[in-house]
């Protein structure tokens, strides 16, 4: 095969010390266009080969087995050819990777991605703009700002008042939200945490969020010097949405106990259930009591472009800040997220001017330096992915994809309700289903079964067999299984096949353990 060998030779010659010039052929530079093209072409072939030949979401390999393959790798000794390099990569990574595009990958909030975004990844990495300052990005800064303005518009924020910045994802966005909520509160008291640190009596401050909100709220509270204990979990209703009466009574208790709420965090799409807190009602509470409202829409942000279900986010336009994760619900590759605020003034709480990078005078001259609103300094041009996606596909198609997920989830839910061996816990608001396998066995036999262990083992068994990758979670101390449906191409039938796999693996586990038990009984009696 011409090109592979040719390129092998090309790189081989680069290894000889005399071939000084050829050695720099790895650098992105017009002199090296030929090797650049070949490298990318070979990479593309490899990816397409995997795409064609991936017949399971996962091979089922164990960490130990895979780690053993790394033993022969010597990072001091590069390969002689691209061919060898890619072959090794195939063995160590691609062959046993977890493939989110596969119809039997139904586990976490990982979406299959759209290819305009992959093209963007190639372009943004090649040019390697850094989005902290105008002088490292130029048009990149304007592209990001346009997308922020567009997203703010979808949220319903007022033009020119709403603002935001791209982030690495929901965790960073939630941290920014709580940072601004905290510092804004203290600013209003005439106290600058940024300059003076946390004041005495920090333990009286609290953050209220539902009991099923994302753990990054707790983590952020800890990072902000408030501690896990400052996060007060609010009870949910039967469909895992924040109970507004419980919120009100918690606030009452806070006041009575001398506690000061810094923020209420509503979740639009909880990680486990996809449930959406009653945003409009929470807005009312926040307005009455002058508390910062953050809406974590890391998962639910897909609704922003939905034609059928946008109303589920009603009230979000009144939130002080919003988290969106394009890498969860806009079919974008990791990382791609954003943090938005209703009033751009609040972002100045994190602005820091460094003379060498973004001096104050540049802001005064009107130079847009996005680092002024970001926790990161050097920052990827992730916005380009969403840009090419919108320019090639348009927002409507993305929204239609998201709508398809919601109807898929609803169809699967209907089927699960009819299945006497499946207990479903939630009615899906988005595309997540929590359920467990409860086999139909006689009364006495059923008493002997540990259903939590059984469901955990089903999940493991499916993964080890490479049959399907599904998630697990615990609700009220009991183990459940979870589907997160994020592939708009997946058919109801394909999901139901996984349900059948769950049942057949479950039955096999029960039979096997019966046999083990009876064998050990026989041994004892011998
Ligand atoms: C995934 C998730 C996050 C965290 O987002 P990352 O992009 O993983 O950092 C936050 N909140 C919710 C509700 C999530 O589902």
XYZ file of C-alpha atoms in Angstrom, residues 202-473:
272
model
C -18.439 31.659 57.545
C -20.395 28.657 58.706
C -23.627 30.600 58.757
C -23.773 30.814 54.962
C -25.653 28.216 53.001
C -26.670 27.083 49.542
C -30.004 25.392 48.893
C -30.417 22.777 46.206
C -32.475 19.644 45.683
C -31.364 16.360 47.183
C -30.706 15.002 43.674
C -28.704 17.920 42.289
C -25.208 17.392 40.884
C -22.319 16.747 43.271
C -20.372 19.658 41.773
C -22.528 21.934 43.954
C -21.027 20.351 47.076
C -17.550 20.374 45.555
C -17.863 24.040 44.662
C -19.046 24.893 48.162
C -15.959 23.177 49.549
C -13.657 25.005 47.127
C -15.291 28.307 48.036
C -14.461 27.817 51.706
C -18.080 27.170 52.672
C -17.807 23.410 53.086
C -20.087 20.520 52.135
C -22.191 21.214 55.198
C -23.245 24.578 53.793
C -25.222 22.800 51.065
C -28.716 22.108 52.350
C -30.527 19.375 50.407
C -34.182 20.103 49.680
C -36.606 17.187 49.456
C -38.083 16.245 46.102
C -41.598 15.367 45.030
C -42.557 11.957 43.654
C -40.949 12.742 40.302
C -37.643 14.000 41.709
C -38.335 17.747 41.387
C -37.526 20.145 44.169
C -40.514 20.388 46.506
C -41.337 24.058 46.777
C -42.921 23.758 50.219
C -39.813 22.004 51.483
C -37.752 24.845 50.026
C -39.843 27.450 51.801
C -39.682 25.673 55.096
C -35.936 25.194 54.812
C -35.534 28.924 54.210
C -37.674 29.631 57.249
C -35.483 27.385 59.359
C -32.374 29.067 57.967
C -33.633 32.469 59.041
C -34.664 31.182 62.456
C -31.247 29.627 62.935
C -29.393 32.772 61.876
C -28.215 31.243 58.610
C -27.817 33.302 55.443
C -28.677 31.695 52.085
C -26.250 32.787 49.363
C -27.891 30.940 46.484
C -30.591 28.538 45.452
C -29.563 26.105 42.747
C -32.340 24.672 40.592
C -31.556 21.782 38.273
C -33.050 21.660 34.794
C -32.385 18.017 34.059
C -31.025 16.119 37.040
C -28.195 13.738 36.229
C -30.017 10.629 37.408
C -33.631 11.304 36.472
C -33.594 14.187 34.019
C -36.159 15.841 36.281
C -36.635 19.597 36.085
C -37.162 21.670 39.219
C -40.155 24.072 39.109
C -38.084 27.024 37.961
C -40.827 29.660 37.880
C -41.878 28.888 41.429
C -38.293 28.961 42.622
C -37.819 32.301 40.850
C -40.663 33.695 42.969
C -39.017 32.555 46.187
C -35.675 34.005 45.124
C -37.198 37.355 44.158
C -39.117 37.628 47.424
C -36.086 36.894 49.506
C -33.412 38.447 47.275
C -31.411 35.270 46.826
C -29.239 34.439 43.819
C -30.857 31.856 41.566
C -28.645 29.568 39.552
C -30.138 27.090 37.082
C -27.961 24.095 36.317
C -29.133 23.145 32.827
C -26.077 21.030 31.988
C -28.399 18.297 30.761
C -31.641 20.172 30.066
C -30.051 22.857 27.881
C -31.012 20.860 24.786
C -34.528 22.178 25.420
C -33.307 25.653 24.482
C -33.479 24.642 20.815
C -36.431 22.272 21.107
C -39.579 23.068 19.147
C -41.789 20.764 21.192
C -40.553 21.085 24.751
C -38.978 24.538 25.217
C -41.744 25.373 27.733
C -40.213 22.956 30.234
C -37.559 25.631 30.874
C -40.035 28.410 31.560
C -38.671 30.864 34.094
C -35.019 30.219 33.233
C -34.835 33.721 31.752
C -35.225 35.100 35.283
C -32.320 33.135 36.757
C -29.237 35.125 37.740
C -27.012 32.533 36.123
C -27.262 29.394 34.012
C -25.028 26.408 33.294
C -25.234 24.849 29.838
C -23.266 21.852 28.599
C -23.171 21.620 24.840
C -21.243 18.383 25.276
C -24.258 16.826 26.955
C -27.221 17.926 24.865
C -25.947 19.663 21.728
C -24.082 16.612 20.375
C -20.690 18.258 20.828
C -17.405 16.562 21.696
C -15.991 17.045 25.203
C -15.198 19.755 26.297
C -17.850 22.255 25.375
C -19.874 24.116 27.970
C -20.811 27.628 28.974
C -21.669 29.771 31.947
C -24.200 32.578 31.474
C -25.347 35.499 33.606
C -28.441 37.658 33.286
C -26.493 40.803 34.178
C -23.021 41.109 32.650
C -21.888 43.352 35.527
C -21.641 40.299 37.746
C -18.852 38.820 35.661
C -16.582 41.666 36.731
C -16.435 39.949 40.127
C -13.838 37.602 38.678
C -11.996 40.066 36.446
C -8.321 40.369 37.143
C -6.092 42.592 35.038
C -2.563 41.353 34.417
C -0.228 43.874 32.826
C 1.329 41.362 30.454
C -1.961 39.847 29.314
C -5.089 41.933 29.640
C -4.227 45.353 31.073
C -7.082 47.590 32.164
C -6.279 50.067 29.394
C -7.249 47.458 26.796
C -10.686 47.073 28.354
C -11.032 50.836 28.317
C -10.120 50.875 24.633
C -12.790 48.254 24.024
C -10.520 45.293 23.237
C -12.487 42.126 23.997
C -10.348 39.908 26.250
C -12.475 36.959 27.269
C -10.073 36.080 30.108
C -11.764 38.950 31.953
C -14.752 36.659 32.488
C -13.104 33.265 32.819
C -11.511 31.201 35.574
C -9.118 29.744 33.005
C -6.292 31.633 31.347
C -5.078 29.750 28.251
C -8.306 28.379 26.863
C -9.333 26.144 23.979
C -11.427 27.494 21.125
C -14.215 25.004 21.899
C -16.760 27.480 20.601
C -15.741 26.651 17.023
C -17.389 23.242 17.369
C -20.778 24.741 18.122
C -20.199 27.382 15.454
C -19.633 24.915 12.614
C -22.490 22.796 13.921
C -24.908 25.720 13.800
C -23.604 26.973 10.456
C -23.872 23.537 8.832
C -26.940 22.117 10.530
C -28.806 24.994 12.124
C -30.320 25.016 15.611
C -33.617 23.491 14.548
C -32.106 20.153 13.638
C -30.280 19.992 16.976
C -33.556 20.707 18.719
C -35.306 18.037 16.676
C -32.630 15.536 17.709
C -33.274 16.406 21.341
C -37.024 16.087 20.862
C -36.490 12.658 19.349
C -34.691 11.599 22.534
C -37.615 12.701 24.639
C -40.094 10.723 22.603
C -37.787 7.706 22.543
C -37.586 7.840 26.346
C -41.323 8.144 26.604
C -41.931 5.142 24.306
C -39.433 3.015 26.222
C -41.054 4.121 29.469
C -44.474 2.963 28.248
C -43.053 -0.439 27.401
C -41.268 -0.774 30.730
C -44.487 -0.010 32.577
C -46.075 -3.011 30.880
C -43.217 -5.310 31.802
C -44.033 -7.242 34.968
C -40.366 -7.911 35.676
C -39.268 -4.296 35.537
C -39.906 -1.677 38.182
C -39.594 1.877 36.782
C -38.922 4.686 39.207
C -39.472 7.845 37.168
C -41.619 9.225 34.381
C -38.973 10.709 32.082
C -39.041 14.496 31.780
C -36.020 14.329 29.467
C -34.365 11.082 28.396
C -33.236 9.284 31.559
C -34.944 6.188 32.957
C -34.246 4.639 36.335
C -35.510 1.108 36.880
C -34.588 -2.336 38.152
C -35.067 -5.962 37.266
C -37.369 -7.825 39.621
C -37.686 -11.360 38.246
C -40.968 -13.205 38.541
C -40.125 -16.014 40.915
C -42.218 -17.712 43.543
C -42.753 -15.990 46.893
C -40.316 -17.960 49.014
C -37.609 -17.992 46.391
C -37.962 -14.229 45.940
C -37.222 -13.705 49.629
C -33.824 -15.269 49.153
C -32.824 -12.942 46.316
C -30.810 -9.823 47.012
C -32.229 -7.587 44.273
C -29.622 -4.858 44.774
C -26.787 -7.282 44.264
C -28.600 -8.846 41.333
C -29.028 -5.533 39.527
C -25.430 -4.495 40.175
C -24.265 -7.840 38.828
C -26.458 -7.539 35.745
C -24.788 -4.267 34.924
C -21.314 -5.745 35.397
C -22.192 -8.826 33.413
C -23.482 -6.805 30.456
C -20.325 -4.715 30.405
C -17.950 -7.663 30.751
C -19.694 -9.467 27.924
C -19.518 -6.314 25.827
C -23.257 -6.719 25.371
C -24.337 -3.269 26.520
C -23.104 -0.409 28.672
C -25.741 0.889 31.073
C -25.496 2.949 34.242
C -26.387 2.207 37.818
C -27.435 4.408 40.672
